[in-house]
Backbone as a printed PyTorch tensor [residue, N CA C, xyz], in Angstrom:
tensor([[[ -1.8310,   1.5340,   1.5460],
         [ -1.9730,   2.9620,   1.6650],
         [ -1.5230,   3.5870,   0.3410]],

        [[ -2.3150,   4.4770,  -0.1800],
         [ -1.9750,   5.1590,  -1.4270],
         [ -0.9540,   6.2710,  -1.1750]],

        [[ -0.2570,   6.6630,  -2.2460],
         [  0.7900,   7.6750,  -2.0860],
         [  0.2250,   9.0150,  -1.6110]],

        [[ -0.9880,   9.3760,  -2.0270],
         [ -1.5650,  10.6440,  -1.5590],
         [ -1.8110,  10.6020,  -0.0570]],

        [[ -2.1690,   9.4190,   0.4770],
         [ -2.3810,   9.2800,   1.9150],
         [ -1.0480,   9.3960,   2.6710]],

        [[ -0.0150,   8.8180,   2.0920],
         [  1.3170,   8.9200,   2.6960],
         [  1.7600,  10.3790,   2.6920]],

        [[  1.5160,  11.0660,   1.5750],
         [  1.8510,  12.4950,   1.5020],
         [  1.0890,  13.2930,   2.5440]],

        [[ -0.1900,  12.9670,   2.7500],
         [ -0.9940,  13.6920,   3.7430],
         [ -0.3720,  13.5590,   5.1310]],

        [[  0.0600,  12.3510,   5.4690],
         [  0.6970,  12.1340,   6.7720],
         [  2.0260,  12.8890,   6.8420]],

        [[  2.7970,  12.8040,   5.7570],
         [  4.1220,  13.4390,   5.7470],
         [  4.0220,  14.9550,   5.8370]],

        [[  3.1120,  15.5450,   5.0910],
         [  2.9790,  17.0050,   5.0750],
         [  2.3020,  17.5030,   6.3410]],

        [[  1.3110,  16.7590,   6.8290],
         [  0.6020,  17.1690,   8.0350],
         [ -0.0170,  18.5440,   7.8590]],

        [[  0.1640,  19.4030,   8.8390],
         [ -0.3620,  20.7750,   8.7780],
         [  0.6970,  21.7670,   8.3080]],

        [[  1.6710,  21.2930,   7.5630],
         [  2.8060,  22.1290,   7.1800],
         [  2.8730,  22.3920,   5.6820]],

        [[  1.7210,  22.4420,   5.0040],
         [  1.7150,  22.6340,   3.5490],
         [  2.4270,  23.9250,   3.1530]],

        [[  2.2050,  24.9960,   3.8910],
         [  2.8510,  26.2620,   3.5510],
         [  4.3670,  26.1550,   3.7030]],

        [[  4.8220,  25.5320,   4.7800],
         [  6.2630,  25.3690,   4.9990],
         [  6.8820,  24.4680,   3.9320]],

        [[  6.1580,  23.4160,   3.5230],
         [  6.6510,  22.5410,   2.4500],
         [  6.7520,  23.3330,   1.1570]],

        [[  5.7530,  24.1310,   0.8700],
         [  5.7640,  24.9680,  -0.3240],
         [  6.9590,  25.9160,  -0.3110]],

        [[  7.1970,  26.5630,   0.8110],
         [  8.3280,  27.4920,   0.9230],
         [  9.6580,  26.7640,   0.7410]],

        [[  9.7690,  25.5600,   1.3180],
         [ 11.0010,  24.7850,   1.1680],
         [ 11.2160,  24.3820,  -0.2890]],

        [[ 10.1420,  23.9650,  -0.9600],
         [ 10.2500,  23.6060,  -2.3770],
         [ 10.6810,  24.8120,  -3.2150]],

        [[ 10.1390,  25.9700,  -2.8950],
         [ 10.5230,  27.1890,  -3.6280],
         [ 12.0080,  27.4940,  -3.4180]],

        [[ 12.4910,  27.3330,  -2.1920],
         [ 13.9210,  27.5450,  -1.9110],
         [ 14.7890,  26.5500,  -2.6680]],

        [[ 14.2540,  25.3440,  -2.9110],
         [ 14.9960,  24.3110,  -3.6400],
         [ 14.8320,  24.4320,  -5.1540]],

        [[ 14.1210,  25.4660,  -5.6030],
         [ 14.0140,  25.7290,  -7.0240],
         [ 12.7640,  25.2220,  -7.7010]],

        [[ 11.7930,  24.6890,  -6.9670],
         [ 10.5390,  24.1930,  -7.5360],
         [  9.4830,  25.2710,  -7.3970]],

        [[  8.9420,  25.7230,  -8.5180],
         [  7.8480,  26.6900,  -8.4690],
         [  6.5700,  25.9460,  -8.1140]],

        [[  5.9250,  26.3770,  -7.0520],
         [  4.6950,  25.7100,  -6.6300],
         [  3.8860,  26.6450,  -5.7570]],

        [[  2.7150,  26.1560,  -5.3770],
         [  1.8350,  26.9120,  -4.4880],
         [  1.3960,  25.9940,  -3.3600]],

        [[  0.8250,  26.5850,  -2.3390],
         [  0.2830,  25.7780,  -1.2390],
         [ -0.8200,  24.8700,  -1.7790]],

        [[ -1.5910,  25.3770,  -2.7140],
         [ -2.6420,  24.5580,  -3.3340],
         [ -2.0510,  23.3140,  -3.9910]],

        [[ -0.9300,  23.4890,  -4.6980],
         [ -0.2740,  22.3560,  -5.3530],
         [  0.1720,  21.3290,  -4.3130]],

        [[  0.7630,  21.7960,  -3.2050],
         [  1.2030,  20.8840,  -2.1400],
         [ -0.0100,  20.1420,  -1.5790]],

        [[ -1.0960,  20.8600,  -1.3230],
         [ -2.2970,  20.2180,  -0.7890],
         [ -2.8610,  19.1850,  -1.7620]],

        [[ -2.7660,  19.4480,  -3.0580],
         [ -3.2690,  18.4880,  -4.0540],
         [ -2.4770,  17.1910,  -4.0290]],

        [[ -1.2070,  17.2650,  -3.6260],
         [ -0.4040,  16.0450,  -3.4970],
         [ -0.9170,  15.1690,  -2.3440]],

        [[ -1.7230,  15.7490,  -1.4770],
         [ -2.2300,  15.0670,  -0.2850],
         [ -3.7060,  14.7160,  -0.4130]],

        [[ -4.2420,  14.7560,  -1.6200],
         [ -5.6480,  14.4340,  -1.8680],
         [ -5.7390,  13.3150,  -2.8920]],

        [[ -6.8590,  12.5740,  -2.8640],
         [ -7.0300,  11.5440,  -3.9030],
         [ -7.0290,  12.1950,  -5.2870]],

        [[ -6.3700,  11.5830,  -6.2620],
         [ -6.3110,  12.1950,  -7.5920],
         [ -7.6930,  12.2420,  -8.2440]],

        [[ -7.9720,  13.3750,  -8.8820],
         [ -9.2370,  13.5410,  -9.5890],
         [ -9.1220,  13.0520, -11.0300]],

        [[ -7.8990,  13.0300, -11.5400],
         [ -7.6860,  12.5590, -12.9070],
         [ -6.3250,  11.8530, -12.9810]],

        [[ -6.1220,  11.1290, -14.0590],
         [ -4.8920,  10.3410, -14.1750],
         [ -3.6940,  11.1620, -14.6270]],

        [[ -3.9110,  12.3990, -15.0330],
         [ -2.8000,  13.2110, -15.5180],
         [ -2.1060,  13.9920, -14.4050]],

        [[ -2.6560,  13.9740, -13.2050],
         [ -2.0530,  14.7220, -12.1000],
         [ -0.7180,  14.1010, -11.7040]],

        [[  0.2760,  14.9540, -11.5280],
         [  1.5880,  14.4860, -11.0940],
         [  1.5090,  13.9850,  -9.6570]],

        [[  2.0630,  12.8410,  -9.4190],
         [  2.1110,  12.2460,  -8.0920],
         [  3.5820,  11.9250,  -7.8290]],

        [[  4.2810,  12.8580,  -7.1890],
         [  5.7200,  12.7330,  -7.0730],
         [  6.1620,  11.5660,  -6.1980]],

        [[  5.4880,  11.3280,  -5.1000],
         [  5.8800,  10.1950,  -4.2630],
         [  5.5850,   8.8760,  -4.9780]],

        [[  4.4450,   8.7970,  -5.6380],
         [  4.1210,   7.5980,  -6.4080],
         [  5.1300,   7.3700,  -7.5240]],

        [[  5.5470,   8.4550,  -8.1860],
         [  6.5520,   8.3460,  -9.2490],
         [  7.8810,   7.8550,  -8.6780]],

        [[  8.2450,   8.3740,  -7.5050],
         [  9.4750,   7.9350,  -6.8360],
         [  9.4240,   6.4400,  -6.5530]],

        [[  8.3060,   5.9660,  -6.0240],
         [  8.1610,   4.5360,  -5.7130],
         [  8.1700,   3.6860,  -6.9840]],

        [[  7.4730,   4.1320,  -8.0370],
         [  7.4770,   3.3780,  -9.2970],
         [  8.8780,   3.3250,  -9.8860]],

        [[  9.5910,   4.4390,  -9.8340],
         [ 10.9550,   4.4770, -10.3400],
         [ 11.8220,   3.4610,  -9.6010]],

        [[ 11.7410,   3.4720,  -8.2750],
         [ 12.5500,   2.5430,  -7.4930],
         [ 12.1800,   1.1000,  -7.8180]],

        [[ 10.8960,   0.8120,  -7.9010],
         [ 10.4630,  -0.5530,  -8.1970],
         [ 10.9320,  -0.9920,  -9.5830]],

        [[ 10.8660,  -0.1070, -10.5640],
         [ 11.3160,  -0.4530, -11.9090],
         [ 12.8180,  -0.7490, -11.9240]],

        [[ 13.6030,   0.0870, -11.2350],
         [ 15.0470,  -0.1680, -11.1610],
         [ 15.3030,  -1.4750, -10.4270]],

        [[ 14.5380,  -1.7400,  -9.3690],
         [ 14.6990,  -2.9850,  -8.6080],
         [ 14.4460,  -4.1940,  -9.5000]],

        [[ 13.3900,  -4.1330, -10.3050],
         [ 13.0650,  -5.2460, -11.1920],
         [ 14.1470,  -5.4140, -12.2630]],

        [[ 14.5970,  -4.3010, -12.8220],
         [ 15.5410,  -4.3530, -13.9390],
         [ 16.9870,  -4.5510, -13.5050]],

        [[ 17.3550,  -3.9700, -12.3610],
         [ 18.7480,  -3.9900, -11.9340],
         [ 18.8170,  -3.9210, -10.4170]],

        [[ 18.7730,  -5.0650,  -9.7870],
         [ 18.7240,  -5.1350,  -8.3220],
         [ 19.8980,  -4.4090,  -7.6750]],

        [[ 21.0940,  -4.5690,  -8.2250],
         [ 22.2600,  -3.8870,  -7.6520],
         [ 22.1020,  -2.3720,  -7.7220]],

        [[ 21.5530,  -1.8920,  -8.8330],
         [ 21.3120,  -0.4620,  -8.9710],
         [ 20.3000,   0.0350,  -7.9530]],

        [[ 19.2660,  -0.7640,  -7.7070],
         [ 18.2620,  -0.3910,  -6.7140],
         [ 18.8720,  -0.3620,  -5.3090]],

        [[ 19.7400,  -1.3020,  -5.0190],
         [ 20.4070,  -1.3090,  -3.7160],
         [ 21.2660,  -0.0480,  -3.5660]],

        [[ 21.9240,   0.3530,  -4.6530],
         [ 22.7030,   1.5910,  -4.6190],
         [ 21.7970,   2.7940,  -4.3580]],

        [[ 20.6550,   2.8740,  -5.0740],
         [ 19.7110,   3.9710,  -4.8550],
         [ 19.2640,   4.0190,  -3.4010]],

        [[ 18.9560,   2.8510,  -2.8430],
         [ 18.4980,   2.7850,  -1.4590],
         [ 19.5710,   3.2890,  -0.5020]],

        [[ 20.7970,   2.8140,  -0.6640],
         [ 21.8810,   3.2390,   0.2220],
         [ 22.1510,   4.7360,   0.0740]],

        [[ 22.1080,   5.2240,  -1.1620],
         [ 22.3270,   6.6450,  -1.3800],
         [ 21.2190,   7.4650,  -0.7280]],

        [[ 19.9770,   7.0090,  -0.8560],
         [ 18.8670,   7.7310,  -0.2390],
         [ 18.9900,   7.7230,   1.2860]],

        [[ 19.3450,   6.5790,   1.8510],
         [ 19.5380,   6.5170,   3.3080],
         [ 20.6480,   7.4590,   3.7470]],

        [[ 21.7410,   7.5160,   2.9860],
         [ 22.8370,   8.4260,   3.3170],
         [ 22.3800,   9.8770,   3.1930]],

        [[ 21.5680,  10.1610,   2.1860],
         [ 21.0370,  11.5080,   1.9980],
         [ 20.1790,  11.9120,   3.2000]],

        [[ 19.3150,  11.0150,   3.6450],
         [ 18.4600,  11.3030,   4.8040],
         [ 19.3120,  11.4990,   6.0500]],

        [[ 20.2830,  10.6110,   6.2660],
         [ 21.1400,  10.7470,   7.4430],
         [ 21.9200,  12.0550,   7.3890]],

        [[ 22.3770,  12.4350,   6.1950],
         [ 23.1390,  13.6780,   6.1020],
         [ 22.2600,  14.8900,   6.3960]],

        [[ 20.9700,  14.8240,   6.0580],
         [ 20.0690,  15.9230,   6.4180],
         [ 19.7900,  15.9270,   7.9160]],

        [[ 19.6660,  14.7490,   8.5190],
         [ 19.4010,  14.6710,   9.9610],
         [ 20.5650,  15.2250,  10.7690]],

        [[ 21.7640,  14.8290,  10.3820],
         [ 22.9590,  15.1400,  11.1630],
         [ 23.8940,  16.0710,  10.4050]],

        [[ 23.3390,  16.9830,   9.6250],
         [ 24.1400,  17.7990,   8.7160],
         [ 25.2990,  18.4960,   9.4190]],

        [[ 25.0240,  19.1910,  10.5070],
         [ 26.0730,  19.9830,  11.1740],
         [ 27.2330,  19.0940,  11.6270]],

        [[ 26.9140,  17.9530,  12.2370],
         [ 27.9730,  17.0620,  12.7150],
         [ 28.7260,  16.4090,  11.5620]],

        [[ 27.9960,  15.9480,  10.5470],
         [ 28.6290,  15.2220,   9.4530],
         [ 29.4440,  16.1210,   8.5440]],

        [[ 28.9710,  17.3370,   8.3210],
         [ 29.6680,  18.2400,   7.4070],
         [ 31.0200,  18.6770,   7.9550]],

        [[ 31.1770,  18.6250,   9.2670],
         [ 32.4380,  19.0610,   9.8740],
         [ 33.2760,  17.8900,  10.3870]],

        [[ 32.7800,  16.6770,  10.2510],
         [ 33.5150,  15.5090,  10.7440],
         [ 34.7580,  15.2630,   9.8890]],

        [[ 35.7100,  14.5640,  10.4560],
         [ 36.9890,  14.2810,   9.7910],
         [ 36.8230,  13.1250,   8.8150]],

        [[ 36.8130,  13.4560,   7.5340],
         [ 36.6000,  12.4610,   6.4840],
         [ 37.7430,  11.4450,   6.4340]],

        [[ 38.9650,  11.9080,   6.5950],
         [ 40.1210,  10.9910,   6.5400],
         [ 40.0770,   9.9810,   7.6900]],

        [[ 39.6670,  10.4530,   8.8520],
         [ 39.5460,   9.5490,  10.0000],
         [ 38.4780,   8.4880,   9.7390]],

        [[ 37.3790,   8.8910,   9.0750],
         [ 36.3210,   7.9290,   8.7690],
         [ 36.7980,   6.9080,   7.7340]],

        [[ 37.5810,   7.3520,   6.7570],
         [ 38.1710,   6.4020,   5.8050],
         [ 39.0240,   5.3770,   6.5410]],

        [[ 39.7860,   5.8320,   7.5220],
         [ 40.6300,   4.9270,   8.3020],
         [ 39.7810,   3.9390,   9.0960]],

        [[ 38.6670,   4.4110,   9.6830],
         [ 37.7670,   3.5030,  10.4090],
         [ 37.2150,   2.4280,   9.4700]],

        [[ 36.8230,   2.8480,   8.2740],
         [ 36.2880,   1.8860,   7.2960],
         [ 37.3420,   0.8390,   6.9330]],

        [[ 38.5490,   1.2890,   6.7320],
         [ 39.6290,   0.3560,   6.4020],
         [ 39.8780,  -0.6050,   7.5610]],

        [[ 39.8420,  -0.0860,   8.8000],
         [ 40.0280,  -0.9450,   9.9700],
         [ 38.9290,  -2.0010,  10.0910]],

        [[ 37.6930,  -1.5860,   9.8430],
         [ 36.5850,  -2.5490,   9.9100],
         [ 36.7180,  -3.6130,   8.8160]],

        [[ 37.1360,  -3.1900,   7.6350],
         [ 37.3290,  -4.1560,   6.5490],
         [ 38.4270,  -5.1600,   6.9180]],

        [[ 39.5010,  -4.6520,   7.5030],
         [ 40.5900,  -5.5330,   7.9380],
         [ 40.1230,  -6.5170,   9.0010]],

        [[ 39.2550,  -6.0570,   9.8940],
         [ 38.7210,  -6.9510,  10.9300],
         [ 37.9140,  -8.0950,  10.3140]],

        [[ 37.1600,  -7.7970,   9.2820],
         [ 36.3900,  -8.8450,   8.5990],
         [ 37.3310,  -9.8930,   8.0260]],

        [[ 38.3630,  -9.4470,   7.3270],
         [ 39.3250, -10.3620,   6.7100],
         [ 40.0190, -11.1920,   7.7820]],

        [[ 40.4340, -10.5440,   8.8710],
         [ 41.1230, -11.2390,   9.9560],
         [ 40.2440, -12.3370,  10.5450]],

        [[ 38.9950, -12.0100,  10.8610],
         [ 38.0840, -12.9940,  11.4430],
         [ 37.8180, -14.1250,  10.4590]],

        [[ 37.6210, -13.7860,   9.2030],
         [ 37.3280, -14.8100,   8.1870],
         [ 38.5000, -15.7580,   8.0190]],

        [[ 39.7200, -15.2340,   8.0260],
         [ 40.8990, -16.0780,   7.7920],
         [ 41.3650, -16.8190,   9.0340]],

        [[ 41.2350, -16.1910,  10.1920],
         [ 41.8120, -16.7760,  11.3980],
         [ 40.8400, -17.5930,  12.2300]],

        [[ 39.6370, -17.1290,  12.4070],
         [ 38.7570, -17.8480,  13.3310],
         [ 37.6060, -18.5550,  12.6390]],

        [[ 37.0470, -17.9260,  11.6220],
         [ 35.9000, -18.5410,  10.9510],
         [ 34.6430, -18.5390,  11.8030]],

        [[ 34.6460, -17.8340,  12.9410],
         [ 33.4780, -17.7310,  13.8150],
         [ 32.4150, -16.9090,  13.0940]],

        [[ 31.3270, -17.5570,  12.6700],
         [ 30.3150, -16.8430,  11.8740],
         [ 29.6190, -15.7400,  12.6710]],

        [[ 29.4470, -15.9350,  13.9580],
         [ 28.8340, -14.8950,  14.7830],
         [ 29.7060, -13.6500,  14.8180]],

        [[ 30.9840, -13.8390,  15.0510],
         [ 31.9190, -12.7110,  15.0660],
         [ 32.0140, -12.0800,  13.6780]],

        [[ 32.0120, -12.9080,  12.6440],
         [ 32.0720, -12.4010,  11.2750],
         [ 30.8540, -11.5150,  10.9700]],

        [[ 29.6710, -11.9500,  11.3990],
         [ 28.4670, -11.1550,  11.1820],
         [ 28.5490,  -9.8160,  11.9130]],

        [[ 29.0620,  -9.8450,  13.1390],
         [ 29.2040,  -8.5940,  13.8940],
         [ 30.1790,  -7.6410,  13.2000]],

        [[ 31.2940,  -8.1840,  12.7220],
         [ 32.2850,  -7.3540,  12.0420],
         [ 31.7230,  -6.7710,  10.7460]],

        [[ 30.9700,  -7.5600,  10.0040],
         [ 30.3700,  -7.0760,   8.7700],
         [ 29.3560,  -5.9770,   9.0720]],

        [[ 28.5490,  -6.1690,  10.1120],
         [ 27.5640,  -5.1440,  10.4900],
         [ 28.2690,  -3.8390,  10.8790]],

        [[ 29.3660,  -3.9420,  11.6180],
         [ 30.1180,  -2.7480,  11.9960],
         [ 30.7150,  -2.0770,  10.7630]],

        [[ 31.2130,  -2.8790,   9.8230],
         [ 31.7760,  -2.3480,   8.5860],
         [ 30.7150,  -1.5950,   7.7850]],

        [[ 29.5410,  -2.1810,   7.6720],
         [ 28.4410,  -1.5360,   6.9420],
         [ 28.0680,  -0.2110,   7.6050]],

        [[ 27.9800,  -0.2020,   8.9180],
         [ 27.6220,   1.0230,   9.6470],
         [ 28.6530,   2.1270,   9.3980]],

        [[ 29.9240,   1.7790,   9.4360],
         [ 30.9740,   2.7800,   9.2070],
         [ 30.9420,   3.2940,   7.7710]],

        [[ 30.6790,   2.4120,   6.8190],
         [ 30.6220,   2.8460,   5.4180],
         [ 29.3820,   3.6790,   5.1520]],

        [[ 28.2780,   3.3540,   5.7940],
         [ 27.0900,   4.2030,   5.6620],
         [ 27.3600,   5.5910,   6.2160]],

        [[ 28.0680,   5.6520,   7.3340],
         [ 28.4210,   6.9420,   7.9180],
         [ 29.3380,   7.7130,   6.9710]],

        [[ 30.2900,   7.0390,   6.3540],
         [ 31.1770,   7.6870,   5.3920],
         [ 30.3800,   8.2510,   4.2180]],

        [[ 29.4580,   7.4710,   3.7050],
         [ 28.6230,   7.9390,   2.5970],
         [ 27.7910,   9.1510,   3.0220]],

        [[ 27.2550,   9.1180,   4.2290],
         [ 26.4720,  10.2620,   4.7340],
         [ 27.3530,  11.4950,   4.9000]],

        [[ 28.5890,  11.3090,   5.3310],
         [ 29.5010,  12.4420,   5.4670],
         [ 29.7840,  13.0780,   4.1100]],

        [[ 29.9830,  12.2570,   3.0970],
         [ 30.2290,  12.7740,   1.7520],
         [ 28.9950,  13.5080,   1.2400]],

        [[ 27.8110,  12.9290,   1.4620],
         [ 26.5610,  13.5810,   1.0300],
         [ 26.3670,  14.9090,   1.7660]],

        [[ 26.7060,  14.9640,   3.0600],
         [ 26.5610,  16.2080,   3.8270],
         [ 27.4560,  17.2960,   3.2400]],

        [[ 28.6410,  16.9300,   2.8190],
         [ 29.5190,  17.9090,   2.1780],
         [ 28.9230,  18.4030,   0.8700]],

        [[ 28.3150,  17.5060,   0.1080],
         [ 27.6620,  17.9120,  -1.1390],
         [ 26.4960,  18.8610,  -0.8590]],

        [[ 25.7100,  18.5520,   0.1780],
         [ 24.5920,  19.4230,   0.5570],
         [ 25.1270,  20.7890,   0.9760]],

        [[ 26.1920,  20.8040,   1.7530],
         [ 26.7940,  22.0640,   2.1860],
         [ 27.2930,  22.8940,   1.0200]],

        [[ 27.8850,  22.2440,   0.0340],
         [ 28.3670,  22.9610,  -1.1550],
         [ 27.1870,  23.5090,  -1.9490]],

        [[ 26.1200,  22.7290,  -2.0630],
         [ 24.9420,  23.1860,  -2.7910],
         [ 24.2760,  24.3650,  -2.0790]],

        [[ 24.2430,  24.3250,  -0.7500],
         [ 23.6470,  25.4200,   0.0090],
         [ 24.4580,  26.6940,  -0.1270]],

        [[ 25.7780,  26.5270,  -0.2230],
         [ 26.6580,  27.6860,  -0.3180],
         [ 26.5970,  28.3460,  -1.6930]],

        [[ 26.2330,  27.5600,  -2.6910],
         [ 26.2020,  28.0900,  -4.0760],
         [ 25.0250,  28.9890,  -4.3410]]])
């Protein structure tokens, strides 16, 4: 599937609303410009923002896998913070830090005491989930500060 086709699905019948949201975020554009992102390119000079995003990620992945993993986790946290903004922006950050520390301690305890790989995998998965939530909470605070400015 080409990026323009993905954009067409993503935008749907909401080109005007997407345009208005982009304007609120500081991008000067028109509904026509949004619609052009959802059509096959007529020339090679047309900006294709989703395609550029994918090429950027792929280039970072090829050049620096760890950096690409960071971009991916940050993007996932950004999406989660937009989904759950109200809950995450007001959640107790210190309590979440404590949960993350507890999950990390559980991993160490299981690794040193039991060596049960099944339990170790479960503890690691729980640790990752808590840290992703922490990252989303931090991103939600950043979004809230940006909205307030």
